[in-house]
């Protein structure tokens, strides 16, 4: 006997969501940014050593205490913020996630340019 009044139930699917190229690319880009942030945080503050040849009468920018603090601290701060942006970018699937992944290396490059500019002047 067939029950014509029984509700039809959609079939249950055991499929896992596939990993798309977008997710793999986002994670790969995030890992690259994290590596760049690590290198920046470790090595860019060493540009302060450009002030080793400074004398009391030296008028170069790197010979001032404020420039030395900027060259030493800016890359470390930028590396920390860029690492946070990279983690947010890897975790977020929206356009804001990609924005974070684009902003992080830009921030690191700006910190390198400023630090190298101050160390070289």
PDB file of C-alpha atoms in Angstrom:
ATOM      1  CA  UNK A   1       0.000   0.000   0.000  1.00  0.00           C
ATOM      2  CA  UNK A   2       1.392   3.389  -1.022  1.00  0.00           C
ATOM      3  CA  UNK A   3       0.771   6.445   1.064  1.00  0.00           C
ATOM      4  CA  UNK A   4       0.079   9.291  -1.332  1.00  0.00           C
ATOM      5  CA  UNK A   5       0.000  11.850   1.438  1.00  0.00           C
ATOM      6  CA  UNK A   6       3.577  11.225   2.633  1.00  0.00           C
ATOM      7  CA  UNK A   7       5.893  14.172   2.266  1.00  0.00           C
ATOM      8  CA  UNK A   8       8.815  13.791  -0.061  1.00  0.00           C
ATOM      9  CA  UNK A   9      12.112  14.196   1.773  1.00  0.00           C
ATOM     10  CA  UNK A  10      15.127  15.493  -0.115  1.00  0.00           C
ATOM     11  CA  UNK A  11      18.030  13.048  -0.224  1.00  0.00           C
ATOM     12  CA  UNK A  12      20.814  13.452   2.326  1.00  0.00           C
ATOM     13  CA  UNK A  13      24.188  14.179   0.784  1.00  0.00           C
ATOM     14  CA  UNK A  14      27.452  13.263   2.451  1.00  0.00           C
ATOM     15  CA  UNK A  15      29.564  15.567   0.322  1.00  0.00           C
ATOM     16  CA  UNK A  16      32.160  17.725   1.995  1.00  0.00           C
ATOM     17  CA  UNK A  17      32.580  21.217   0.630  1.00  0.00           C
ATOM     18  CA  UNK A  18      35.375  21.288  -1.894  1.00  0.00           C
ATOM     19  CA  UNK A  19      38.451  23.400  -1.343  1.00  0.00           C
ATOM     20  CA  UNK A  20      38.394  26.006  -4.033  1.00  0.00           C
ATOM     21  CA  UNK A  21      41.349  27.657  -5.638  1.00  0.00           C
ATOM     22  CA  UNK A  22      40.346  30.868  -3.930  1.00  0.00           C
ATOM     23  CA  UNK A  23      40.801  29.359  -0.462  1.00  0.00           C
ATOM     24  CA  UNK A  24      44.131  27.785  -1.357  1.00  0.00           C
ATOM     25  CA  UNK A  25      45.324  31.033  -2.914  1.00  0.00           C
ATOM     26  CA  UNK A  26      44.217  33.044   0.092  1.00  0.00           C
ATOM     27  CA  UNK A  27      46.088  30.749   2.482  1.00  0.00           C
ATOM     28  CA  UNK A  28      49.201  30.693   0.282  1.00  0.00           C
ATOM     29  CA  UNK A  29      49.187  34.493   0.010  1.00  0.00           C
ATOM     30  CA  UNK A  30      48.709  34.770   3.776  1.00  0.00           C
ATOM     31  CA  UNK A  31      51.665  32.494   4.465  1.00  0.00           C
ATOM     32  CA  UNK A  32      53.850  34.537   2.113  1.00  0.00           C
ATOM     33  CA  UNK A  33      52.821  37.728   3.893  1.00  0.00           C
ATOM     34  CA  UNK A  34      53.575  36.119   7.269  1.00  0.00           C
ATOM     35  CA  UNK A  35      57.053  35.173   6.030  1.00  0.00           C
ATOM     36  CA  UNK A  36      57.638  38.715   4.741  1.00  0.00           C
ATOM     37  CA  UNK A  37      56.466  40.102   8.088  1.00  0.00           C
ATOM     38  CA  UNK A  38      58.867  37.803   9.920  1.00  0.00           C
ATOM     39  CA  UNK A  39      61.816  38.882   7.784  1.00  0.00           C
ATOM     40  CA  UNK A  40      60.857  42.530   8.209  1.00  0.00           C
ATOM     41  CA  UNK A  41      60.498  42.244  11.978  1.00  0.00           C
ATOM     42  CA  UNK A  42      63.842  40.477  12.342  1.00  0.00           C
ATOM     43  CA  UNK A  43      66.105  42.274   9.907  1.00  0.00           C
ATOM     44  CA  UNK A  44      64.778  45.778   9.181  1.00  0.00           C
ATOM     45  CA  UNK A  45      65.548  47.093  12.695  1.00  0.00           C
ATOM     46  CA  UNK A  46      69.204  46.282  12.007  1.00  0.00           C
ATOM     47  CA  UNK A  47      69.253  49.336   9.728  1.00  0.00           C
ATOM     48  CA  UNK A  48      69.861  51.342  12.914  1.00  0.00           C
ATOM     49  CA  UNK A  49      73.464  50.188  12.616  1.00  0.00           C
ATOM     50  CA  UNK A  50      73.823  52.753   9.816  1.00  0.00           C
ATOM     51  CA  UNK A  51      74.315  55.238  12.652  1.00  0.00           C
ATOM     52  CA  UNK A  52      77.523  53.545  13.834  1.00  0.00           C
ATOM     53  CA  UNK A  53      79.677  56.011  11.936  1.00  0.00           C
ATOM     54  CA  UNK A  54      77.916  59.083  13.371  1.00  0.00           C
ATOM     55  CA  UNK A  55      79.939  61.694  15.195  1.00  0.00           C
ATOM     56  CA  UNK A  56      78.704  64.581  17.320  1.00  0.00           C
ATOM     57  CA  UNK A  57      78.932  67.055  14.442  1.00  0.00           C
ATOM     58  CA  UNK A  58      77.278  64.757  11.900  1.00  0.00           C
ATOM     59  CA  UNK A  59      74.117  66.289  10.420  1.00  0.00           C
ATOM     60  CA  UNK A  60      72.756  63.173   8.735  1.00  0.00           C
ATOM     61  CA  UNK A  61      69.200  62.226   9.617  1.00  0.00           C
ATOM     62  CA  UNK A  62      70.133  58.771  10.927  1.00  0.00           C
ATOM     63  CA  UNK A  63      72.403  60.416  13.489  1.00  0.00           C
ATOM     64  CA  UNK A  64      69.446  61.853  15.417  1.00  0.00           C
ATOM     65  CA  UNK A  65      67.908  59.854  18.227  1.00  0.00           C
ATOM     66  CA  UNK A  66      64.373  60.214  16.863  1.00  0.00           C
ATOM     67  CA  UNK A  67      65.345  58.825  13.444  1.00  0.00           C
ATOM     68  CA  UNK A  68      67.086  55.884  15.091  1.00  0.00           C
ATOM     69  CA  UNK A  69      63.957  55.115  17.108  1.00  0.00           C
ATOM     70  CA  UNK A  70      61.802  55.277  13.981  1.00  0.00           C
ATOM     71  CA  UNK A  71      64.171  53.020  12.029  1.00  0.00           C
ATOM     72  CA  UNK A  72      64.263  50.553  14.903  1.00  0.00           C
ATOM     73  CA  UNK A  73      60.592  50.565  15.873  1.00  0.00           C
ATOM     74  CA  UNK A  74      58.628  51.152  12.674  1.00  0.00           C
ATOM     75  CA  UNK A  75      59.460  47.821  11.001  1.00  0.00           C
ATOM     76  CA  UNK A  76      58.663  45.849  14.148  1.00  0.00           C
ATOM     77  CA  UNK A  77      55.290  47.563  14.523  1.00  0.00           C
ATOM     78  CA  UNK A  78      54.542  47.178  10.824  1.00  0.00           C
ATOM     79  CA  UNK A  79      55.468  43.491  10.951  1.00  0.00           C
ATOM     80  CA  UNK A  80      53.111  42.918  13.884  1.00  0.00           C
ATOM     81  CA  UNK A  81      50.198  44.721  12.202  1.00  0.00           C
ATOM     82  CA  UNK A  82      50.891  42.983   8.878  1.00  0.00           C
ATOM     83  CA  UNK A  83      50.902  39.583  10.589  1.00  0.00           C
ATOM     84  CA  UNK A  84      47.519  40.363  12.138  1.00  0.00           C
ATOM     85  CA  UNK A  85      46.182  41.493   8.752  1.00  0.00           C
ATOM     86  CA  UNK A  86      47.481  38.298   7.159  1.00  0.00           C
ATOM     87  CA  UNK A  87      45.736  36.103   9.720  1.00  0.00           C
ATOM     88  CA  UNK A  88      42.488  38.057   9.307  1.00  0.00           C
ATOM     89  CA  UNK A  89      42.856  37.809   5.535  1.00  0.00           C
ATOM     90  CA  UNK A  90      43.345  34.053   5.641  1.00  0.00           C
ATOM     91  CA  UNK A  91      40.364  33.563   7.944  1.00  0.00           C
ATOM     92  CA  UNK A  92      37.918  35.869   6.173  1.00  0.00           C
ATOM     93  CA  UNK A  93      36.341  34.728   2.896  1.00  0.00           C
ATOM     94  CA  UNK A  94      34.875  38.090   1.935  1.00  0.00           C
ATOM     95  CA  UNK A  95      36.386  40.929  -0.025  1.00  0.00           C
ATOM     96  CA  UNK A  96      37.625  42.396   3.264  1.00  0.00           C
ATOM     97  CA  UNK A  97      39.857  39.341   3.674  1.00  0.00           C
ATOM     98  CA  UNK A  98      41.486  39.948   0.319  1.00  0.00           C
ATOM     99  CA  UNK A  99      41.786  43.621   1.237  1.00  0.00           C
ATOM    100  CA  UNK A 100      43.712  42.673   4.362  1.00  0.00           C
ATOM    101  CA  UNK A 101      46.003  40.425   2.337  1.00  0.00           C
ATOM    102  CA  UNK A 102      46.722  43.281  -0.064  1.00  0.00           C
ATOM    103  CA  UNK A 103      47.175  45.908   2.660  1.00  0.00           C
ATOM    104  CA  UNK A 104      49.654  43.839   4.692  1.00  0.00           C
ATOM    105  CA  UNK A 105      52.524  43.679   2.150  1.00  0.00           C
ATOM    106  CA  UNK A 106      51.876  47.324   1.230  1.00  0.00           C
ATOM    107  CA  UNK A 107      52.380  48.243   4.894  1.00  0.00           C
ATOM    108  CA  UNK A 108      55.597  46.222   5.035  1.00  0.00           C
ATOM    109  CA  UNK A 109      56.981  47.809   1.872  1.00  0.00           C
ATOM    110  CA  UNK A 110      56.218  51.296   3.198  1.00  0.00           C
ATOM    111  CA  UNK A 111      58.034  50.492   6.447  1.00  0.00           C
ATOM    112  CA  UNK A 112      61.067  49.258   4.490  1.00  0.00           C
ATOM    113  CA  UNK A 113      61.086  52.368   2.291  1.00  0.00           C
ATOM    114  CA  UNK A 114      60.870  54.713   5.274  1.00  0.00           C
ATOM    115  CA  UNK A 115      63.524  52.818   7.245  1.00  0.00           C
ATOM    116  CA  UNK A 116      65.900  52.641   4.280  1.00  0.00           C
ATOM    117  CA  UNK A 117      65.295  56.301   3.493  1.00  0.00           C
ATOM    118  CA  UNK A 118      66.132  57.368   7.026  1.00  0.00           C
ATOM    119  CA  UNK A 119      69.126  55.036   7.282  1.00  0.00           C
ATOM    120  CA  UNK A 120      70.559  56.234   3.997  1.00  0.00           C
ATOM    121  CA  UNK A 121      70.234  59.934   4.674  1.00  0.00           C
TER     122      UNK A 121
END
